[in-house]
Amino acid sequence: MENHSQDRPVKIFDTTLRDGEQSPGCSLALPQKIEIADALERLDVDVIEAGFPIASPDDFAAVSAIAGKVKKSVVCGLARCRDEDIDRAWEAVKDAKHPRIHTFLATSPIHRKHKLHMTKQQVIDQVIACVRRASGYCPDIEFSPEDATRTEPKFLRDVVEAAIDAGATTVNIPDTVGYAVPEQMGAAITDLRRHVPNIRQAVISVHCHNDLGMAVANSLAAVKAGAGQVECTINGIGERAGNCSLEEVVMAMRVRRNVYHTQTNIRSKLLVPTSELVESMTFPIQRNKAVVGRNAFAHEAGIHQDGMLKHPRTYEIMQPKDVGRKKSEMVLGKHSGMRAVTDRFSQSGLPWSREHASLFRTKFKELADRKVANDKYVTDAELLQEVYYPVVESIVGKPFVASVVPDKRKKGQPLTVQIRTRDGRTIVGKASNLKEGVIDAFVQGMKGTIPGLNIPAKGLLLTNPAEGSGGKARVTATMHNKHTVSRTVEGTDSDEVIKEAHIAAFNTLYAIEEYQKLIRNSANGKKKVQ
Ligand code: KIV
Ligand code: ZN
């Protein structure tokens, strides 16, 4: 067991509400921003960048509302290197328990020449003036040299040194256009740590965009080189291809603690709920997204399912509950093996025998192949209706009940029914009281055949002919003892369909009971299973 007590703390700066919110498809209303800020605080992020107060009155209102509400995390407002931006940012965050102003100015040659029309000296002078102005308002000041990764290394050092001298307590190195690669990002941080004389007076932060899909890798390289803060967003939302994803960078540091030797304050069990919250207010995340995607703990391939059932660590490097997912999922589909299928039977308490594995396998594969063209997965209900029940029924042979015919009701007497069984016997079923009809009389008559037989209170689902396909009534009837079986029957006469659906549900339940006995007898060597 490794000792992690010396692990270096890394701050998590969340910019979902600023860099995330300003990207296409992510605009949020004030109540939504407040709900997300609450969730971020519960998640224990160190800093919430709540918005860009000068951008609009709505942005200002959101930042100041969040500043007034959040108590644990630092609340930060963004400002260009301009007096009016800085004043407005302060106005918005001033009521925060822990306020921060984050100011930025581009430093790369391309931005200096085409966007700012400024010389290097003018950039440095403006940085100094703005950081000084901001630190006149509060002690917690962050400065970002925008497009740092395309800035001349020597000039970047000068800007960073000047910003720290002017009062910046955090210097953030943005890979604004997602151009960096991990080696370069790590080297940039190492360079600053080595060559900027006052660098220890500030926290080095990193802010990576994902244009080449390397935002997380670049952020981790910066962490490895000594960065003390990572800027990221929930679900990686952000400009263009997004920002470094919070859940991924946090879990990478946690799962590979032996590599990074760092720790964060994040309560990882809240990652999935927070991701789902942001997803519900922005856009759907990819199914296979690391850590929080629906497939992140789902297994379909037979070999993987087999390994997972033997030991989850075979195919999972973190536990679902660590990130707030209840459990791993065995998805049944074209690639699944029998292990996962029979495991599903066992989990539902349904009997099955190895002797019949090939029957179940054939039926399952047929179903899975049919599903490939459309919705891909086999649901639990389909597995029962289209695989388990038909196979079990084919093993035990003819259905037990052949027909149920009601007698003419005698005045003042409960209804009776004649139940014909497969072996030619007739059982009389009698309704439990005067009000009850055919189904009750049938169930009462059958009670002796299956212990605990009953129909659940809401055991009938009826789609009337008018609503059903082709003018047909569609009835799903449920019966249970220790198992629960639902069967669906279609027809034109509703009363007849209801009766037939109940007979079908009973026959399946009976078949399961018989199958269980067959397996037991076969195991005891008393009777050979056909
Ligand atoms: O990407 C970027 O450069 C930014 C800065 C404002 C930090 O978002
Ligand atoms: Zn950014």
Coordinates of C-alpha atoms and ligand atoms in Angstrom, one line a residue:
M1 CA 0.0 0.0 0.0
E2 CA 1.5 3.3 -1.1
N3 CA 1.6 6.2 1.4
H4 CA -0.1 9.2 -0.1
S5 CA 0.1 11.6 2.9
Q6 CA 2.7 13.7 1.1
D7 CA 0.6 14.1 -2.0
R8 CA 0.6 17.7 -3.3
P9 CA -2.8 19.5 -3.3
V10 CA -4.1 20.6 -6.7
K11 CA -6.9 23.1 -6.8
I12 CA -9.9 22.6 -9.1
F13 CA -11.0 25.8 -10.8
D14 CA -14.4 25.2 -12.5
T15 CA -15.2 27.4 -15.4
T16 CA -18.4 25.6 -16.6
L17 CA -20.4 28.8 -16.0
R18 CA -18.0 31.0 -17.9
D19 CA -15.9 29.2 -20.6
G20 CA -18.5 26.4 -20.7
E21 CA -21.5 28.7 -20.8
Q22 CA -20.1 30.9 -23.6
S23 CA -19.9 28.0 -26.0
P24 CA -22.6 27.0 -28.6
G25 CA -25.6 25.1 -27.2
C26 CA -24.7 26.0 -23.5
S27 CA -26.5 29.2 -22.7
L28 CA -28.0 29.1 -19.3
A29 CA -30.7 31.1 -17.5
L30 CA -30.1 32.6 -14.1
P31 CA -31.9 29.9 -12.0
Q32 CA -29.9 27.2 -13.9
K33 CA -26.6 28.9 -13.2
I34 CA -27.5 29.1 -9.6
E35 CA -28.4 25.4 -9.5
I36 CA -25.1 24.5 -11.2
A37 CA -23.1 26.7 -8.8
D38 CA -24.8 24.9 -5.8
A39 CA -23.8 21.6 -7.3
L40 CA -20.2 22.7 -7.9
E41 CA -20.0 23.9 -4.3
R42 CA -21.3 20.5 -3.1
L43 CA -18.7 18.9 -5.4
D44 CA -16.1 20.9 -3.4
V45 CA -14.5 22.7 -6.3
D46 CA -12.0 25.2 -5.0
V47 CA -12.9 28.0 -7.4
I48 CA -16.2 28.7 -9.4
E49 CA -15.7 31.0 -12.3
A50 CA -19.2 32.3 -12.3
G51 CA -19.2 34.4 -15.5
F52 CA -17.9 37.4 -17.3
P53 CA -19.7 40.3 -15.6
I54 CA -19.1 43.0 -18.2
A55 CA -20.3 40.8 -21.0
S56 CA -24.0 41.5 -20.3
P57 CA -26.4 42.5 -17.5
D58 CA -27.5 38.9 -17.3
D59 CA -23.9 37.7 -16.8
F60 CA -23.4 40.4 -14.1
A61 CA -26.6 39.4 -12.3
A62 CA -25.6 35.7 -12.4
V63 CA -22.1 36.4 -11.0
S64 CA -23.4 38.6 -8.2
A65 CA -26.2 36.1 -7.3
I66 CA -23.7 33.3 -7.1
A67 CA -21.2 35.5 -5.1
G68 CA -24.0 36.2 -2.6
K69 CA -24.8 32.5 -2.2
V70 CA -21.7 30.4 -2.4
K71 CA -19.8 30.2 0.9
K72 CA -17.1 27.5 0.6
S73 CA -15.7 27.9 -2.9
V74 CA -13.9 31.0 -4.2
V75 CA -16.2 32.9 -6.6
C76 CA -14.4 34.4 -9.5
G77 CA -15.4 36.9 -12.2
L78 CA -13.6 37.3 -15.5
A79 CA -12.3 40.7 -16.8
R80 CA -10.3 41.7 -19.9
C81 CA -7.3 43.9 -19.0
R82 CA -9.4 47.0 -19.0
D83 CA -10.4 49.3 -16.2
E84 CA -14.1 49.1 -16.8
D85 CA -14.0 45.3 -17.0
I86 CA -12.1 45.0 -13.7
D87 CA -14.4 47.5 -12.0
R88 CA -17.4 45.6 -13.2
A89 CA -16.0 42.2 -12.2
W90 CA -15.3 43.5 -8.7
E91 CA -18.8 45.0 -8.4
A92 CA -20.1 41.5 -9.2
V93 CA -18.0 39.4 -6.9
K94 CA -17.5 41.8 -4.0
D95 CA -20.2 40.1 -1.8
A96 CA -18.6 36.7 -2.1
K97 CA -17.1 35.2 1.0
H98 CA -14.0 34.5 -1.1
P99 CA -13.9 36.8 -4.1
R100 CA -11.4 36.5 -7.0
I101 CA -10.9 38.7 -10.1
H102 CA -9.5 36.9 -13.1
T103 CA -8.0 39.2 -15.7
F104 CA -6.5 38.3 -19.0
L105 CA -4.6 39.7 -22.0
A106 CA -3.3 37.9 -25.1
T107 CA 0.4 37.6 -25.4
S108 CA 1.1 35.5 -28.5
P109 CA 2.6 37.3 -31.6
I110 CA -0.5 36.5 -33.7
H111 CA -2.8 38.1 -31.1
R112 CA -0.5 41.0 -30.5
K113 CA -0.3 41.8 -34.2
H114 CA -3.8 41.1 -35.5
K115 CA -6.1 41.4 -32.6
L116 CA -4.5 43.9 -30.2
H117 CA -2.1 45.9 -32.4
M118 CA 0.2 46.2 -29.4
T119 CA 3.9 45.8 -28.9
K120 CA 5.4 43.5 -26.3
Q121 CA 6.1 46.5 -24.0
Q122 CA 2.6 47.8 -24.3
V123 CA 1.3 44.3 -23.4
I124 CA 3.5 44.2 -20.3
D125 CA 2.5 47.7 -19.2
Q126 CA -1.2 47.0 -19.6
V127 CA -0.9 43.7 -17.6
I128 CA 0.8 45.6 -14.8
A129 CA -1.8 48.4 -14.7
C130 CA -4.7 45.9 -14.7
V131 CA -3.4 43.5 -12.2
R132 CA -2.6 46.5 -9.9
R133 CA -6.0 47.9 -10.3
A134 CA -7.6 44.5 -9.5
S135 CA -5.4 43.9 -6.5
G136 CA -6.5 47.2 -5.2
Y137 CA -10.0 45.6 -4.8
C138 CA -9.1 42.2 -3.4
P139 CA -6.1 40.1 -2.6
D140 CA -7.0 37.1 -4.7
I141 CA -6.1 37.9 -8.3
E142 CA -5.6 35.6 -11.2
F143 CA -3.9 36.7 -14.4
S144 CA -4.0 34.7 -17.8
P145 CA -1.7 35.4 -20.7
E146 CA -4.2 34.4 -23.4
D147 CA -2.8 32.1 -26.1
A148 CA 0.2 31.4 -23.8
T149 CA 1.2 28.2 -25.6
R150 CA 1.8 30.2 -28.8
T151 CA 3.7 32.9 -27.0
E152 CA 7.5 33.2 -27.2
P153 CA 8.8 31.4 -24.1
K154 CA 11.0 34.4 -23.1
F155 CA 8.2 36.9 -23.4
L156 CA 5.9 34.6 -21.5
R157 CA 8.3 34.5 -18.6
D158 CA 8.5 38.3 -18.6
V159 CA 4.7 38.7 -18.6
V160 CA 4.3 36.2 -15.8
E161 CA 7.0 37.9 -13.7
A162 CA 5.4 41.3 -14.3
A163 CA 1.9 40.0 -13.4
I164 CA 3.2 38.5 -10.1
D165 CA 5.1 41.6 -9.3
A166 CA 1.9 43.6 -9.8
G167 CA 0.0 41.4 -7.4
A168 CA -1.2 38.3 -9.2
T169 CA -1.6 35.4 -6.8
T170 CA -2.4 32.9 -9.5
V171 CA -0.9 32.8 -13.0
N172 CA -2.9 30.8 -15.4
I173 CA -1.3 29.3 -18.5
P174 CA -4.0 28.9 -21.2
D175 CA -3.7 26.7 -24.2
T176 CA -6.4 28.9 -25.7
V177 CA -6.6 27.2 -29.1
G178 CA -5.9 23.7 -28.0
Y179 CA -2.6 23.6 -29.9
A180 CA -0.3 22.3 -27.3
V181 CA 0.9 18.7 -26.8
P182 CA 1.6 17.2 -23.4
E183 CA 5.4 17.4 -23.7
Q184 CA 5.2 21.1 -24.6
M185 CA 2.7 21.8 -21.8
G186 CA 4.9 20.2 -19.2
A187 CA 8.0 21.9 -20.5
A188 CA 6.3 25.3 -20.4
I189 CA 5.4 24.9 -16.7
T190 CA 8.9 23.7 -16.0
D191 CA 10.4 26.6 -17.8
L192 CA 8.4 29.1 -15.8
R193 CA 9.2 27.4 -12.5
R194 CA 12.9 27.5 -13.4
H195 CA 13.3 30.9 -14.9
V196 CA 10.7 33.3 -13.4
P197 CA 12.3 34.6 -10.2
N198 CA 9.1 35.3 -8.3
I199 CA 7.2 32.3 -9.5
R200 CA 6.9 30.8 -5.9
Q201 CA 4.8 33.8 -4.9
A202 CA 1.9 32.6 -7.1
V203 CA 0.0 29.4 -7.9
I204 CA 0.6 28.2 -11.4
S205 CA -2.6 27.2 -13.1
V206 CA -3.3 25.5 -16.4
H207 CA -6.3 26.0 -18.8
C208 CA -6.5 23.7 -21.8
H209 CA -8.8 23.6 -24.7
N210 CA -9.6 20.4 -26.5
D211 CA -9.1 21.1 -30.2
L212 CA -6.8 18.2 -30.7
G213 CA -8.5 16.1 -28.0
M214 CA -5.6 16.6 -25.6
A215 CA -7.0 19.0 -23.0
V216 CA -6.9 16.5 -20.2
A217 CA -3.5 15.0 -21.2
N218 CA -2.1 18.6 -21.4
S219 CA -3.5 19.6 -18.1
L220 CA -2.1 16.4 -16.5
A221 CA 1.3 17.1 -18.0
A222 CA 1.2 20.6 -16.5
V223 CA 0.3 19.0 -13.1
K224 CA 3.2 16.6 -13.4
A225 CA 5.5 19.6 -14.0
G226 CA 4.2 21.3 -10.9
A227 CA 1.0 23.2 -11.7
G228 CA -1.1 23.8 -8.6
Q229 CA -4.4 24.5 -10.2
V230 CA -6.4 23.0 -13.1
E231 CA -9.1 24.9 -14.9
C232 CA -11.8 22.7 -16.3
T233 CA -15.5 22.3 -16.9
I234 CA -18.2 19.7 -16.2
N235 CA -18.5 17.3 -19.2
G236 CA -15.7 19.3 -20.8
I237 CA -18.1 21.8 -22.3
G238 CA -16.4 24.9 -23.6
E239 CA -15.4 26.9 -26.7
R240 CA -15.2 24.8 -29.9
A241 CA -14.1 21.3 -28.9
G242 CA -14.4 22.2 -25.2
N243 CA -12.2 22.5 -22.2
C244 CA -10.4 20.0 -20.0
S245 CA -13.1 17.8 -18.5
L246 CA -13.3 18.1 -14.7
E247 CA -14.4 14.5 -14.1
E248 CA -11.6 13.1 -16.3
V249 CA -8.8 15.1 -14.9
V250 CA -9.9 14.6 -11.3
M251 CA -10.3 10.8 -11.7
A252 CA -7.0 10.5 -13.6
M253 CA -5.2 12.2 -10.7
R254 CA -7.1 9.9 -8.3
V255 CA -6.7 6.6 -10.1
R256 CA -3.1 7.3 -11.0
R257 CA -2.1 8.8 -7.8
N258 CA 1.1 6.7 -8.0
V259 CA 2.0 8.8 -11.1
Y260 CA 0.9 12.3 -10.2
H261 CA 1.2 12.2 -6.4
T262 CA -1.4 14.9 -6.1
Q263 CA -4.8 15.2 -4.4
T264 CA -7.9 17.3 -5.0
N265 CA -10.8 18.1 -2.7
I266 CA -13.4 16.8 -5.2
R267 CA -16.2 14.6 -3.8
S268 CA -16.0 12.1 -6.7
K269 CA -19.3 10.4 -5.8
L270 CA -21.0 13.5 -7.0
L271 CA -19.4 13.5 -10.5
V272 CA -22.1 11.6 -12.3
P273 CA -25.0 13.5 -10.7
T274 CA -23.3 16.9 -11.5
S275 CA -22.5 15.7 -15.0
E276 CA -26.2 14.7 -15.5
L277 CA -27.4 18.1 -14.1
V278 CA -25.2 20.0 -16.6
E279 CA -26.1 17.6 -19.4
S280 CA -29.8 18.2 -18.7
M281 CA -29.3 21.9 -19.1
T282 CA -26.9 21.9 -22.1
F283 CA -26.5 19.0 -24.6
P284 CA -26.2 15.2 -24.4
I285 CA -22.8 13.9 -23.7
Q286 CA -21.3 11.1 -25.8
R287 CA -22.2 7.7 -24.6
N288 CA -18.6 6.5 -24.3
K289 CA -17.4 9.6 -22.5
A290 CA -14.7 8.7 -20.0
V291 CA -15.9 8.5 -16.3
V292 CA -19.4 9.8 -16.7
G293 CA -20.7 8.5 -20.1
R294 CA -23.4 5.9 -20.0
N295 CA -21.0 3.3 -21.4
A296 CA -18.2 4.1 -19.0
F297 CA -19.1 1.1 -16.8
A298 CA -21.2 -0.9 -19.3
H299 CA -19.9 -4.2 -20.8
E300 CA -21.4 -6.1 -23.8
A301 CA -18.6 -8.2 -25.1
G302 CA -18.9 -11.8 -23.9
I303 CA -15.2 -12.1 -22.8
H304 CA -15.4 -8.9 -20.8
Q305 CA -18.7 -9.8 -19.2
D306 CA -17.3 -13.2 -18.2
G307 CA -14.2 -11.4 -16.7
M308 CA -16.3 -8.8 -14.9
L309 CA -18.5 -11.5 -13.4
K310 CA -15.4 -13.3 -12.1
H311 CA -13.7 -10.1 -10.8
P312 CA -14.7 -6.5 -11.6
R313 CA -11.1 -5.4 -11.6
T314 CA -10.5 -7.4 -14.7
Y315 CA -12.1 -4.8 -16.9
E316 CA -12.6 -1.7 -14.6
I317 CA -10.0 0.5 -13.2
M318 CA -12.3 2.4 -10.9
Q319 CA -15.5 1.4 -9.1
P320 CA -18.7 2.9 -10.5
K321 CA -19.8 4.0 -7.0
D322 CA -16.6 6.1 -6.7
V323 CA -18.0 8.4 -9.4
G324 CA -21.6 8.2 -8.4
R325 CA -22.9 5.4 -10.6
K326 CA -24.8 2.6 -8.8
K327 CA -23.1 -0.3 -10.5
S328 CA -21.5 -1.7 -13.6
E329 CA -23.9 -2.7 -16.3
M330 CA -24.0 -5.9 -18.3
V331 CA -25.6 -4.9 -21.6
L332 CA -27.1 -7.7 -23.5
G333 CA -26.5 -7.4 -27.2
K334 CA -25.1 -9.2 -30.2
H335 CA -21.6 -9.6 -28.6
S336 CA -22.8 -10.9 -25.2
G337 CA -21.9 -14.3 -24.1
M338 CA -24.1 -16.9 -22.3
R339 CA -22.5 -16.0 -19.0
A340 CA -24.2 -12.6 -18.8
V341 CA -27.5 -14.0 -20.1
T342 CA -27.7 -16.8 -17.5
D343 CA -26.4 -14.4 -14.9
R344 CA -29.5 -12.2 -15.6
F345 CA -31.7 -15.3 -15.2
S346 CA -30.1 -16.1 -11.9
Q347 CA -30.4 -12.5 -10.7
S348 CA -34.1 -12.7 -11.4
G349 CA -34.3 -15.9 -9.4
L350 CA -35.2 -17.9 -12.5
P351 CA -34.2 -21.5 -12.8
W352 CA -31.9 -22.6 -15.7
S353 CA -29.7 -25.6 -16.4
R354 CA -26.4 -25.8 -18.2
E355 CA -28.0 -28.7 -20.1
H356 CA -30.2 -26.2 -21.9
A357 CA -27.6 -23.6 -22.5
S358 CA -27.5 -24.1 -26.2
L359 CA -31.3 -23.6 -26.5
F360 CA -31.1 -20.3 -24.6
R361 CA -28.0 -19.3 -26.7
T362 CA -29.7 -19.9 -30.0
K363 CA -32.8 -18.0 -29.1
F364 CA -30.8 -15.2 -27.6
K365 CA -28.6 -14.8 -30.6
E366 CA -31.6 -14.7 -32.9
L367 CA -33.1 -11.9 -30.9
A368 CA -29.8 -10.0 -30.6
D369 CA -29.3 -10.2 -34.3
R370 CA -32.8 -8.9 -35.0
K371 CA -32.0 -5.9 -32.7
V372 CA -28.8 -4.9 -34.4
A373 CA -30.6 -3.0 -37.1
N374 CA -32.4 -0.7 -34.7
D375 CA -32.1 -0.2 -31.0
K376 CA -29.0 -2.5 -30.5
Y377 CA -29.8 -3.7 -27.0
V378 CA -31.8 -6.5 -25.6
T379 CA -33.9 -5.3 -22.7
D380 CA -34.7 -7.5 -19.6
A381 CA -38.3 -7.7 -20.7
E382 CA -37.4 -8.9 -24.2
L383 CA -35.0 -11.4 -22.7
L384 CA -37.8 -13.0 -20.7
Q385 CA -40.5 -12.7 -23.3
E386 CA -38.5 -13.8 -26.3
V387 CA -35.9 -16.1 -24.9
Y388 CA -36.5 -17.4 -21.5
Y389 CA -40.3 -18.1 -21.6
P390 CA -40.3 -19.7 -25.0
V391 CA -37.3 -21.9 -24.3
V392 CA -38.7 -23.0 -20.9
E393 CA -42.1 -23.7 -22.4
S394 CA -40.6 -25.8 -25.2
I395 CA -38.6 -27.8 -22.7
V396 CA -41.6 -28.7 -20.5
G397 CA -44.0 -29.4 -23.4
K398 CA -47.7 -28.7 -23.8
P399 CA -49.2 -25.8 -21.8
F400 CA -51.0 -27.0 -18.6
V401 CA -54.3 -25.2 -19.1
A402 CA -56.0 -25.8 -22.4
S403 CA -59.1 -23.8 -22.0
V404 CA -61.3 -21.9 -19.4
V405 CA -65.0 -21.9 -20.0
P406 CA -67.3 -19.9 -17.7
D407 CA -70.6 -21.6 -16.5
K408 CA -73.8 -19.7 -16.7
R409 CA -73.9 -17.6 -13.4
K410 CA -76.7 -18.9 -11.1
K411 CA -78.6 -16.2 -9.3
G412 CA -77.1 -15.4 -5.9
Q413 CA -74.1 -17.7 -6.6
P414 CA -70.5 -16.8 -7.3
L415 CA -69.4 -17.5 -10.9
T416 CA -67.8 -20.9 -11.7
V417 CA -65.5 -21.8 -14.6
Q418 CA -64.5 -25.2 -16.1
I419 CA -60.7 -25.4 -16.5
R420 CA -59.6 -28.1 -19.0
T421 CA -56.0 -29.2 -18.5
R422 CA -53.6 -30.7 -21.0
D423 CA -54.1 -34.2 -19.6
G424 CA -57.9 -34.0 -20.2
R425 CA -58.9 -33.3 -16.6
T426 CA -61.4 -30.6 -15.6
I427 CA -60.9 -28.4 -12.6
V428 CA -63.7 -26.2 -11.4
G429 CA -62.8 -22.7 -10.3
K430 CA -65.1 -20.7 -8.2
A431 CA -64.9 -16.9 -7.9
S432 CA -64.1 -15.6 -4.4
N433 CA -67.3 -13.6 -4.1
L434 CA -70.4 -12.5 -6.0
K435 CA -68.8 -9.5 -7.7
E436 CA -65.8 -11.4 -9.1
G437 CA -65.6 -12.7 -12.7
V438 CA -63.9 -15.2 -14.9
I439 CA -60.2 -14.3 -14.0
D440 CA -60.8 -14.6 -10.3
A441 CA -62.7 -17.9 -10.7
F442 CA -59.8 -19.2 -12.8
V443 CA -57.1 -18.1 -10.3
Q444 CA -59.1 -19.6 -7.4
G445 CA -59.4 -22.8 -9.3
M446 CA -55.6 -22.9 -10.0
K447 CA -54.5 -22.1 -6.5
G448 CA -53.9 -25.7 -5.7
T449 CA -51.5 -26.2 -8.7
I450 CA -49.0 -23.5 -7.9
P451 CA -48.3 -22.5 -4.3
G452 CA -48.7 -18.7 -3.7
L453 CA -50.4 -18.1 -7.0
N454 CA -52.0 -14.6 -7.3
I455 CA -52.7 -11.7 -9.6
P456 CA -51.1 -8.4 -8.5
A457 CA -53.4 -5.5 -7.9
K458 CA -52.2 -3.7 -11.1
G459 CA -51.7 -6.8 -13.0
L460 CA -53.6 -5.9 -16.2
L461 CA -52.7 -3.5 -18.9
L462 CA -55.3 -3.1 -21.6
T463 CA -55.1 -1.1 -24.8
N464 CA -58.6 -0.8 -26.2
P465 CA -59.3 -1.7 -29.8
A466 CA -59.7 1.9 -30.8
E467 CA -56.1 2.7 -29.6
G468 CA -54.5 -0.6 -30.5
S469 CA -52.9 -1.5 -33.8
G470 CA -55.3 -2.5 -36.5
G471 CA -58.3 -2.1 -34.2
K472 CA -57.0 -4.9 -31.9
A473 CA -57.2 -5.0 -28.2
R474 CA -53.8 -5.6 -26.6
V475 CA -53.7 -7.0 -23.1
T476 CA -50.8 -7.7 -20.8
A477 CA -51.7 -9.8 -17.8
T478 CA -49.4 -10.5 -14.9
M479 CA -49.5 -13.4 -12.5
H480 CA -47.1 -14.2 -9.7
N481 CA -46.1 -16.6 -7.1
K482 CA -42.4 -16.4 -6.2
H483 CA -41.8 -15.4 -9.8
T484 CA -43.7 -12.8 -11.8
V485 CA -44.7 -13.4 -15.3
S486 CA -46.4 -10.9 -17.7
R487 CA -47.8 -12.1 -21.1
T488 CA -49.3 -10.1 -23.8
V489 CA -52.1 -11.2 -26.1
E490 CA -53.9 -9.4 -28.9
G491 CA -57.4 -9.9 -30.4
T492 CA -60.6 -8.3 -31.3
D493 CA -62.8 -9.3 -28.4
S494 CA -61.5 -7.6 -25.2
D495 CA -63.0 -10.0 -22.7
E496 CA -61.6 -13.0 -24.6
V497 CA -58.2 -11.3 -24.9
I498 CA -58.1 -10.6 -21.2
K499 CA -58.9 -14.3 -20.4
E500 CA -56.3 -15.6 -22.9
A501 CA -53.6 -13.3 -21.5
H502 CA -54.2 -14.6 -18.0
I503 CA -54.2 -18.2 -19.3
A504 CA -50.9 -17.5 -21.0
A505 CA -49.4 -15.9 -17.9
F506 CA -50.5 -18.9 -15.8
N507 CA -49.1 -21.4 -18.3
T508 CA -45.7 -19.7 -18.3
L509 CA -45.6 -19.6 -14.5
Y510 CA -46.6 -23.2 -14.4
A511 CA -43.9 -24.1 -16.9
I512 CA -41.3 -22.3 -14.8
E513 CA -42.3 -24.4 -11.8
E514 CA -42.2 -27.6 -13.8
Y515 CA -38.8 -26.6 -15.2
Q516 CA -37.5 -26.0 -11.7
K517 CA -38.6 -29.5 -10.7
L518 CA -37.0 -31.0 -13.8
I519 CA -33.7 -29.4 -13.0
R520 CA -34.0 -30.6 -9.4
N521 CA -34.9 -34.1 -10.3
S522 CA -32.2 -34.3 -12.9
A523 CA -29.6 -33.1 -10.4
N524 CA -30.8 -35.8 -8.0
G525 CA -30.5 -38.3 -10.7
K526 CA -34.1 -39.3 -10.3
K527 CA -35.2 -38.2 -13.7
K528 CA -33.4 -37.5 -17.0
V529 CA -34.1 -34.1 -18.5
Q530 CA -35.0 -34.5 -22.2
Ligands
KIV1 O1 -8.9 30.0 -23.3 C1 -8.5 31.1 -22.7 O2 -7.5 31.6 -23.0 C2 -9.4 31.7 -21.7 C3 -8.9 32.8 -20.9 C4 -9.8 33.8 -20.6 C5 -8.3 32.2 -19.7 O3 -10.5 31.2 -21.5
ZN2 ZN -10.7 29.2 -22.3

